[in-house]
Short mmCIF file of C-alpha atoms and ligand atoms in Angstrom, two decimals:
data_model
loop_
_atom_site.label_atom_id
_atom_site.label_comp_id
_atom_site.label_asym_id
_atom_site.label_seq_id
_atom_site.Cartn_x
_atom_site.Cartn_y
_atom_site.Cartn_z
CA UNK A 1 25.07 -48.56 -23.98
CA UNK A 2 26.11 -45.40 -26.14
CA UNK A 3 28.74 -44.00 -23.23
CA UNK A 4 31.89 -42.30 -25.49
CA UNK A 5 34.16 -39.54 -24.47
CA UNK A 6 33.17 -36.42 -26.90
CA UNK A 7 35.33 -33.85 -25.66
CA UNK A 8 38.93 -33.04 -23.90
CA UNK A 9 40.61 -30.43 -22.51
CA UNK A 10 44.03 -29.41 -20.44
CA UNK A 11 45.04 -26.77 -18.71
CA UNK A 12 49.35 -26.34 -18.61
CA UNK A 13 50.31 -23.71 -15.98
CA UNK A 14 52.51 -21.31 -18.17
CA UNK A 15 55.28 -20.73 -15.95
CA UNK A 16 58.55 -22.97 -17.10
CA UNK A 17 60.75 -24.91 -14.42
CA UNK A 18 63.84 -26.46 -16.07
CA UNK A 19 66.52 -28.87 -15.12
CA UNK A 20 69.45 -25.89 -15.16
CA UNK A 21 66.72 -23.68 -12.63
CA UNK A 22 66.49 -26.76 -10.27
CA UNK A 23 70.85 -26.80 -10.25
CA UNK A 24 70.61 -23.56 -8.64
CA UNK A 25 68.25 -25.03 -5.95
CA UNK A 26 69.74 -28.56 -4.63
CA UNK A 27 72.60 -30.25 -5.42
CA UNK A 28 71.25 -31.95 -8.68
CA UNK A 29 72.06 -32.08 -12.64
CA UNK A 30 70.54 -31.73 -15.34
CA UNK A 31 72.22 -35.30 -16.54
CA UNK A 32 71.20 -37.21 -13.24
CA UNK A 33 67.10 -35.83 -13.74
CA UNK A 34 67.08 -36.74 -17.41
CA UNK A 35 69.04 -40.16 -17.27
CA UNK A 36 67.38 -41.32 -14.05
CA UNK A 37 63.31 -39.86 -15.10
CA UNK A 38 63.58 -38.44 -18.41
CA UNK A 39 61.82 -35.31 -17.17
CA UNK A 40 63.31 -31.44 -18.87
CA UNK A 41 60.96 -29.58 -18.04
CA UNK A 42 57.99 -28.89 -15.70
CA UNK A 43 55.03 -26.61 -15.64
CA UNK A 44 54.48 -24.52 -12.26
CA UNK A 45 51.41 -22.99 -11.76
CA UNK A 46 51.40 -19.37 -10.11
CA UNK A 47 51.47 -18.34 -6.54
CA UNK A 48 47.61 -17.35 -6.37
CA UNK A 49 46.82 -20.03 -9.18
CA UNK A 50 44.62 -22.83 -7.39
CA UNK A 51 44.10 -26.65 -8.61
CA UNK A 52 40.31 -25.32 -9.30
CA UNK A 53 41.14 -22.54 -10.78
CA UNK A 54 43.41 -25.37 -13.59
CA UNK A 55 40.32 -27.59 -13.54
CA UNK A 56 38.08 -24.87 -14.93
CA UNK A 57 39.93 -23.64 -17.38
CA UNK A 58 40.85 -27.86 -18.44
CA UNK A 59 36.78 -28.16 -18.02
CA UNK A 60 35.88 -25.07 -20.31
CA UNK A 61 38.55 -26.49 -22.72
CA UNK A 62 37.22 -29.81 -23.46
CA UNK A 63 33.25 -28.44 -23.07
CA UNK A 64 34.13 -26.38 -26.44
CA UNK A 65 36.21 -29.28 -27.89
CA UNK A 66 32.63 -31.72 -27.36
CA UNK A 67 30.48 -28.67 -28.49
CA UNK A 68 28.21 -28.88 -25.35
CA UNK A 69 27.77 -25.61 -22.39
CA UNK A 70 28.34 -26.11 -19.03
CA UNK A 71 24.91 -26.08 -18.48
CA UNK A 72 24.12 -29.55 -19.80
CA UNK A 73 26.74 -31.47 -17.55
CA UNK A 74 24.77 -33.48 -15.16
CA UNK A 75 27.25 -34.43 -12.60
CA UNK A 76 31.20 -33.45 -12.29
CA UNK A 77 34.02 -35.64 -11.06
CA UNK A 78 37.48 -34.01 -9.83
CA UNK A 79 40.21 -36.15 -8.75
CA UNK A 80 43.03 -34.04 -7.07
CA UNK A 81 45.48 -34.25 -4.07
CA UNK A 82 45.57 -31.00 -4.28
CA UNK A 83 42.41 -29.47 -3.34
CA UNK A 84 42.04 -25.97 -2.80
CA UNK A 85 40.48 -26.41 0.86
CA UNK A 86 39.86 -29.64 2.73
CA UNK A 87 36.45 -28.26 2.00
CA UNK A 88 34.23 -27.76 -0.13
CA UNK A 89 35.66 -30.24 -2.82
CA UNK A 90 37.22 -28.96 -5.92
CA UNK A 91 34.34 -29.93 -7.85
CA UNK A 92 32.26 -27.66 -6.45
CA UNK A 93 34.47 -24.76 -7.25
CA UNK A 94 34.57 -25.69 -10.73
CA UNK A 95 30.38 -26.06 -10.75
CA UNK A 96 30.51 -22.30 -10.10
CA UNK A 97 33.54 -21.06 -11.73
CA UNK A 98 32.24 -22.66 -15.66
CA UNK A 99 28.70 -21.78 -14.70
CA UNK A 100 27.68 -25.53 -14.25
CA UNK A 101 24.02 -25.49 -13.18
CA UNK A 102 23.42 -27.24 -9.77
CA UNK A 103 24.51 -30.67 -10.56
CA UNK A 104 26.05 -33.12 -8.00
CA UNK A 105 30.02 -32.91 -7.67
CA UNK A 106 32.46 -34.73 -5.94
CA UNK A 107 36.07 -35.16 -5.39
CA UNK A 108 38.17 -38.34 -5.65
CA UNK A 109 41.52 -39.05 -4.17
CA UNK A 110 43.13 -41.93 -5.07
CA UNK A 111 46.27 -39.77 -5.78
CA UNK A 112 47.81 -40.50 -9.20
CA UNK A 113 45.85 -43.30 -10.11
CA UNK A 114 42.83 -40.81 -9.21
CA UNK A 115 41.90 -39.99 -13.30
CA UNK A 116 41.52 -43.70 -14.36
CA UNK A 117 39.21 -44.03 -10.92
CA UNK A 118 37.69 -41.16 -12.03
CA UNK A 119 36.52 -42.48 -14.97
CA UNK A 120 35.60 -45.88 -13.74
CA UNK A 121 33.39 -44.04 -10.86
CA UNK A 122 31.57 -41.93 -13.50
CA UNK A 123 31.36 -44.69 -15.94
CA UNK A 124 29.46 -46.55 -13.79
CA UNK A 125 27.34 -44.01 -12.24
CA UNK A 126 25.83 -42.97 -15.99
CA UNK A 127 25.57 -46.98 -16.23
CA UNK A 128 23.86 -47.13 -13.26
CA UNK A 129 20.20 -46.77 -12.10
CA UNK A 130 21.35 -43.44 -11.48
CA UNK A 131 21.91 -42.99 -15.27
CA UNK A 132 23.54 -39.76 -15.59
CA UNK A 133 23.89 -38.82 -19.10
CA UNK A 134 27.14 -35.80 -19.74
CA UNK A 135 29.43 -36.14 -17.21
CA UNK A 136 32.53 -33.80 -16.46
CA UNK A 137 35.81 -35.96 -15.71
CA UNK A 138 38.49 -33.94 -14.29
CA UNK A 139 41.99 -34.55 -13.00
CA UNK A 140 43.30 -31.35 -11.35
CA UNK A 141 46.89 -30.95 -9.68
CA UNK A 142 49.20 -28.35 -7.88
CA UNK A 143 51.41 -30.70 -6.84
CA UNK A 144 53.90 -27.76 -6.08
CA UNK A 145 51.97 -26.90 -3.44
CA UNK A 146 53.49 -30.07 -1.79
CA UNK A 147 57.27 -30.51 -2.60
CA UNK A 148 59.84 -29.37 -0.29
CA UNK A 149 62.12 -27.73 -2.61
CA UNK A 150 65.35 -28.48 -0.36
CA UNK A 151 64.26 -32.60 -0.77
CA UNK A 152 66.29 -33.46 -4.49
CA UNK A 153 65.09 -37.26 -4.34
CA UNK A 154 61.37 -35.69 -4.66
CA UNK A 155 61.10 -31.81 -6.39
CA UNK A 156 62.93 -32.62 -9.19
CA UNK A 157 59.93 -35.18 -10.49
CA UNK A 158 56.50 -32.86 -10.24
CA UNK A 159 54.60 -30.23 -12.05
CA UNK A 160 51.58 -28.67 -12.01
CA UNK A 161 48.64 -29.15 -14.55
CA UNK A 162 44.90 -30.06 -15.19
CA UNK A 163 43.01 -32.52 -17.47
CA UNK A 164 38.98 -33.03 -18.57
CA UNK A 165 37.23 -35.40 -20.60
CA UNK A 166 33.45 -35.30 -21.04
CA UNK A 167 31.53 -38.12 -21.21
CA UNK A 168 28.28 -38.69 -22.97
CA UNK A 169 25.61 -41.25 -22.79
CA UNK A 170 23.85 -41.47 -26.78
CA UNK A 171 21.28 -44.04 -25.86
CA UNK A 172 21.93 -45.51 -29.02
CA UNK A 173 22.51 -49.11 -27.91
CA UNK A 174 24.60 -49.75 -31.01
CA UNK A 175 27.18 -47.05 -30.30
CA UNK A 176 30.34 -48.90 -28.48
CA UNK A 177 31.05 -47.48 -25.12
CA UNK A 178 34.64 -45.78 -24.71
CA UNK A 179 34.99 -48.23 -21.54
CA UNK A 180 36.08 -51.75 -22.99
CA UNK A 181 37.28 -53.38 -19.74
CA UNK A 182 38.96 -51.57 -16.47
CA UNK A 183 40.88 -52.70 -13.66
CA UNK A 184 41.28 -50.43 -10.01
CA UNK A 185 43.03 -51.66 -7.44
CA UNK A 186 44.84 -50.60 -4.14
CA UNK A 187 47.55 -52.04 -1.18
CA UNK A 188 47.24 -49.93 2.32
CA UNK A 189 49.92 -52.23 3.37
CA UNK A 190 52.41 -49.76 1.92
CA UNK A 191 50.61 -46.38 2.51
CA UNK A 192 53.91 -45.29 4.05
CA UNK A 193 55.79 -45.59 1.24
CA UNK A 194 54.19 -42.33 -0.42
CA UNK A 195 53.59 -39.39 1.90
CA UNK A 196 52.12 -36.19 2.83
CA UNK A 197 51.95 -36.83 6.77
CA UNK A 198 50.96 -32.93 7.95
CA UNK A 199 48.04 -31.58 7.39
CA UNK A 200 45.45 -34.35 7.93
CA UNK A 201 43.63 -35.39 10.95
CA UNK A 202 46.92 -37.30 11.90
CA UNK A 203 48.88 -34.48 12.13
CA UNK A 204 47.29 -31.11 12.11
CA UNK A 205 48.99 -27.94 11.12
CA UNK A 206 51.28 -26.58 14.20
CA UNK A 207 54.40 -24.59 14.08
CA UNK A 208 56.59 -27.46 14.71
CA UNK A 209 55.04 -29.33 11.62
CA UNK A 210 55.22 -26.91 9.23
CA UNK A 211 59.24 -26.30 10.12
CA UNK A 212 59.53 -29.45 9.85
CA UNK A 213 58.13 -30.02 6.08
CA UNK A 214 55.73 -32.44 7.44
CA UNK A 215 53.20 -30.99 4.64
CA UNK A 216 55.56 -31.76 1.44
CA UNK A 217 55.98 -34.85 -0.36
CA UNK A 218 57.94 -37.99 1.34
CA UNK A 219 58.67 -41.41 -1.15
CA UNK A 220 60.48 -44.42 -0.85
CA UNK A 221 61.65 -43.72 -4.39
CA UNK A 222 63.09 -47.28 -5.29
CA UNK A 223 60.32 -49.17 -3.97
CA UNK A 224 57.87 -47.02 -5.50
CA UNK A 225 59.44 -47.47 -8.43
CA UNK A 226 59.32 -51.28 -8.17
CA UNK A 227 56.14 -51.78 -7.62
CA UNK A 228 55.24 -49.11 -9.87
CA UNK A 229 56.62 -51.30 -12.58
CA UNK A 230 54.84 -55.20 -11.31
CA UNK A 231 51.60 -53.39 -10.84
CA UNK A 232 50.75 -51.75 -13.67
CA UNK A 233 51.53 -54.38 -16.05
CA UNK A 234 49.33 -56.87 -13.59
CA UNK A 235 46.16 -54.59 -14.61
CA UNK A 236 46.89 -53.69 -17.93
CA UNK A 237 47.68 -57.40 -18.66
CA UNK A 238 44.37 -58.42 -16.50
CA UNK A 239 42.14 -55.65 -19.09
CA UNK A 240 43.84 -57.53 -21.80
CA UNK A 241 42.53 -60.79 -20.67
CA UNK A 242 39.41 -58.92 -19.71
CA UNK A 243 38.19 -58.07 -22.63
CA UNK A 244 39.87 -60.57 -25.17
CA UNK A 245 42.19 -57.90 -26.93
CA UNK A 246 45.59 -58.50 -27.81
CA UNK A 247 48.16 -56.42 -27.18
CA UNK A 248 48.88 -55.80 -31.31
CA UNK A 249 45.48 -54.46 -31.33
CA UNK A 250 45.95 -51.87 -28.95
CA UNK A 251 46.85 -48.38 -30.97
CA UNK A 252 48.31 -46.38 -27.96
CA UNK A 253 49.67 -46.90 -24.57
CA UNK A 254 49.16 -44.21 -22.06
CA UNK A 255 50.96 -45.24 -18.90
CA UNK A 256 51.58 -42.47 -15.99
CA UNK A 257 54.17 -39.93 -16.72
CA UNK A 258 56.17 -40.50 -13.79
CA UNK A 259 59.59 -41.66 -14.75
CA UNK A 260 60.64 -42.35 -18.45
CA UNK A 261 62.71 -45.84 -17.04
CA UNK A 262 59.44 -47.11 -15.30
CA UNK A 263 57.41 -45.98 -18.73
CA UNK A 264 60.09 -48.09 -20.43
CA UNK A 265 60.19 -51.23 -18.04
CA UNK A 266 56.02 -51.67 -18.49
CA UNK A 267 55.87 -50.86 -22.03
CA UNK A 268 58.59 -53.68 -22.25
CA UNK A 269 57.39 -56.30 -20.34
CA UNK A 270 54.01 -55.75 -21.87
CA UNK A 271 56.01 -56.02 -25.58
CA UNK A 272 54.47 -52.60 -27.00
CA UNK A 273 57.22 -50.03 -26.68
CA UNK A 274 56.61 -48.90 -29.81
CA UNK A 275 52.46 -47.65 -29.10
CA UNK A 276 53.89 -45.60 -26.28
CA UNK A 277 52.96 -42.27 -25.52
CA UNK A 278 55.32 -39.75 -23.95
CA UNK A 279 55.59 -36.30 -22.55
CA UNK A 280 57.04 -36.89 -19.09
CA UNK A 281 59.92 -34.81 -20.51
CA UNK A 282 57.62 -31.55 -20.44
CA UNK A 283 55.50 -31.91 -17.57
CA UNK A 284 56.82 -34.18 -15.11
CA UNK A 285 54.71 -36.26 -12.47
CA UNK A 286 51.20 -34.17 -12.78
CA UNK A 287 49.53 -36.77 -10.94
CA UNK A 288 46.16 -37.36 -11.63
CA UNK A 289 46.33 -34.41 -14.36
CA UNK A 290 48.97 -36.89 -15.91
CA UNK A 291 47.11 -39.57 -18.41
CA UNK A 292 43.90 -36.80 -19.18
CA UNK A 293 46.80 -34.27 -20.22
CA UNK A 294 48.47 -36.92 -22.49
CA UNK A 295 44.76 -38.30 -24.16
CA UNK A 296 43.69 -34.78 -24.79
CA UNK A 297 47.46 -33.84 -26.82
CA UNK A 298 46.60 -36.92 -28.60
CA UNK A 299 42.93 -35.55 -29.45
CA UNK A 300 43.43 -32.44 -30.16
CA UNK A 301 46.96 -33.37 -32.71
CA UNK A 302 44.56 -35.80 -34.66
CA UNK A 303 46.83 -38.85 -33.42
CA UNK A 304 43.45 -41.07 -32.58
CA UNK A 305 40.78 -41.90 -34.69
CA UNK A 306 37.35 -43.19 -33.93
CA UNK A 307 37.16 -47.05 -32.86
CA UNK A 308 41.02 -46.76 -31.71
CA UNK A 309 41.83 -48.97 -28.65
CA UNK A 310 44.26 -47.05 -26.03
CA UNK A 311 45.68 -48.43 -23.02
CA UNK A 312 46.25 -46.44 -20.21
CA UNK A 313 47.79 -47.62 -16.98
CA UNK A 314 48.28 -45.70 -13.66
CA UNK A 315 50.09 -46.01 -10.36
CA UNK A 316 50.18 -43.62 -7.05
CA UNK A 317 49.88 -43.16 -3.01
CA UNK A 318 47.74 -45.55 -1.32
CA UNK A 319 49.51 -46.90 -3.06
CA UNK A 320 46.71 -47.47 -5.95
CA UNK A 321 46.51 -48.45 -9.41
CA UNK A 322 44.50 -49.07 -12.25
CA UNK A 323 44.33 -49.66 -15.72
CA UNK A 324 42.02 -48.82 -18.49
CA UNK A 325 41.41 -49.99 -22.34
CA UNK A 326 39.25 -46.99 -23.80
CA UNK A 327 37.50 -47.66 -27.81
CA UNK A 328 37.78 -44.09 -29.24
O1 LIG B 401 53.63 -40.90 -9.25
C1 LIG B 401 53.71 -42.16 -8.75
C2 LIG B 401 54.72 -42.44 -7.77
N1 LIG B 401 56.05 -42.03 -7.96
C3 LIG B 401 56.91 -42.71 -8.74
O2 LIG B 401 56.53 -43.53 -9.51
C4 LIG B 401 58.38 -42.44 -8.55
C5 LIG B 401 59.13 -43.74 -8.44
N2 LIG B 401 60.54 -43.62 -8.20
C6 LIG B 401 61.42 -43.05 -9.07
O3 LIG B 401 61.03 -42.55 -10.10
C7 LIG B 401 62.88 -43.13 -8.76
O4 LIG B 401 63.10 -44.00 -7.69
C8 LIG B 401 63.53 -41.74 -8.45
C9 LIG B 401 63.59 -40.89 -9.71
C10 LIG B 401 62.75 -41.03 -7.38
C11 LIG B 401 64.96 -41.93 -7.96
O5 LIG B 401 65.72 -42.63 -8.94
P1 LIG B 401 66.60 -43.89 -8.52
O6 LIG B 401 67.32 -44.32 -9.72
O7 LIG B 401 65.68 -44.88 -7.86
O8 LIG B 401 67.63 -43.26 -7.52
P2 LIG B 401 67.86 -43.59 -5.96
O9 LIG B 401 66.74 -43.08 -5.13
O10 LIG B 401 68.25 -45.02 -5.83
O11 LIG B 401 69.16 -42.70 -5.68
C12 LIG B 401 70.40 -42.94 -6.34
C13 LIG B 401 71.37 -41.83 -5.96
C14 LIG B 401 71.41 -41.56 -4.45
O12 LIG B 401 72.76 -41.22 -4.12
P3 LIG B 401 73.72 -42.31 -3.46
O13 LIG B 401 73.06 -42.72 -2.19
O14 LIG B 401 73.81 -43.42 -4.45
O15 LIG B 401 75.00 -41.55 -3.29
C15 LIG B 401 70.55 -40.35 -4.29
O16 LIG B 401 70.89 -39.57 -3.18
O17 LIG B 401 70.95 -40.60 -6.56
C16 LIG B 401 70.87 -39.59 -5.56
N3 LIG B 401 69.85 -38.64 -5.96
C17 LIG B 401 70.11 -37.58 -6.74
N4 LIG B 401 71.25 -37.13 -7.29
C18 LIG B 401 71.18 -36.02 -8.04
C19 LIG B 401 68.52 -38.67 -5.66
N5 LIG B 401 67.92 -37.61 -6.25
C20 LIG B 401 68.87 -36.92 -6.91
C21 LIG B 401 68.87 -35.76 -7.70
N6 LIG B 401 70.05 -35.35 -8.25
N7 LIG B 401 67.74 -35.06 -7.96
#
């Protein structure tokens, strides 16, 4: 169909949070947070620094990097958990804050699987009847904004960041799309397992709620982490299958950079350690920012060339996941 990705961008909060900083806040160690997650470092946005104001600046980014203006996007895609406001969407912000003109926007939560569902969404809504040809991809996070920074089992793992990717339809029907074969999925069963319980419909802000960190980040960490592991190799070995590629072919693995051992468990199991792309250990869990943040240092270091198969994998609250094999 002619649908490729011609631009990226990121957006890294420049604010530094390090293992030795977090020492001074719970009872934790630098040894325990790199041998149990791998993570050194995380970025922290500022105090007055919103998840749109990220997504812009990660938008703007990969507009110059495809060569296009924010006036020829025709539709914008944000996937946060982290919006600004419960409304408007983040999307909307970022339509008026990189001088998009009035093109439809909307936000997508499907926590940190929410970039590969991103794409998938706006891949098939430029396939579609609808047939929308540059579309703005974003992943947006300020995940800050929900850790309770007395829990150690949780605020050692997050930071703060943004990611875009735009995507444009050729209409050459000889030019390979970027989207080879995807794979979303999702288990409500276990929504419980991955919290923010305050400040939904469920439980609306009150006094007692907010004392009681109701709005900050709650995980079954070992569970998570198991079925972090089981389901992400399920899609990425079901794109595999998909679309007939082996995993020799594939040039580089982006799984979610949420813990260096669960990074290590997939890329084992799947038997491509070596294709593995890392940099958990200087962001942390950005969410949805997380796999966007990691394709666009590859892109913009020159570490993928055109026709280059990358896997990227994904797992989050909902709990959701996904997978993705993307032809450069
Ligand atoms: O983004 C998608 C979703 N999120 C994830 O994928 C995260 C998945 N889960 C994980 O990454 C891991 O489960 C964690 C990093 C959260 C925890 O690692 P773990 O190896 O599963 O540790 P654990 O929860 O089993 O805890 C082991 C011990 C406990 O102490 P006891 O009970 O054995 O005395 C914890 O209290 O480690 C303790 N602990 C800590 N110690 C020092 C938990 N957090 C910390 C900490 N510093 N920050």
């Amino acid at each position: 169909m002619g649908i490729r990705i011609i631009g990226t961008g990121r957006c890294i909060p420049e604010n530094i949070l390090t293992n030795d900083d977090l020492e001074k806040m719970v009872d934790t160690s630098d040894e325990w947070i790199v041998t149990r997650t791998g993570i050194k470092v995380r970025h922290i946005a500022d105090k007055d620094q919103t998840s749109s104001d990220m997504a812009a600046v990660a938008a703007k980014n990969a507009l110059d990097n495809a060569g296009i203006t924010a006036d020829m996007i025709d539709l914008i895609v944000v996937s946060t958990v982290t919006p600004d406001y419960a409304f408007p969407s983040v999307s909307a912000l970022v339509q008026k804050k990189i001088g998009a003109r009035k093109c439809p926007c909307f936000d997508i939560e499907a926590a940190c699987s929410g970039f590969l569902y991103a794409l998938n969404t706006a891949y098939g809504m430029m396939a579609s009847p609808l047939a929308y040809k540059r579309v703005l991809v974003i992943g947006a996070e300020k995940m800050t904004s929900l850790v309770n920074w007395e829990d150690r089992s949780t605020c050692v793992l997050f930071g703060d960041g943004s990611a875009a990717v735009v995507l444009e339809n050729d209409g050459n029907p000889d030019t390979p799309d970027f989207y080879v074969a995807g794979e979303v999925a999702a288990d409500g069963e276990v929504s419980d397992l991955l919290i923010v319980p305050g400040g939904g419909s469920a439980m609306p802000a009150t006094v007692e709620s907010v004392t009681g960190k109701f709005h900050t980040i709650k995980m079954g960490g070992p569970k998570t982490f198991q079925l972090a592991v089981t389901s992400m190799v399920t899609a990425c070995r079901k794109v595999l299958e998909k679309s007939g590629v082996s995993p020799e072919e594939v040039v580089w693995a982006i799984p979610h950079q949420a813990n260096r051992r669960i990074i290590d468990a997939v890329a084992n199991k799947l038997g491509i350690p070596e294709k593995v792309y890392l940099n958990v250990d200087r962001y942390g869990n950005t969410s949805s920012a997380s796999i966007g943040i990691c394709l666009d240092e590859l892109n913009r270091e020159g570490k993928i060339k055109k026709g280059d198969l990358i896997l990227a994998a994904s797992f989050g609250a909902g709990l959701t996941w996904a997978a993705l094999l993307i032809r450069w």
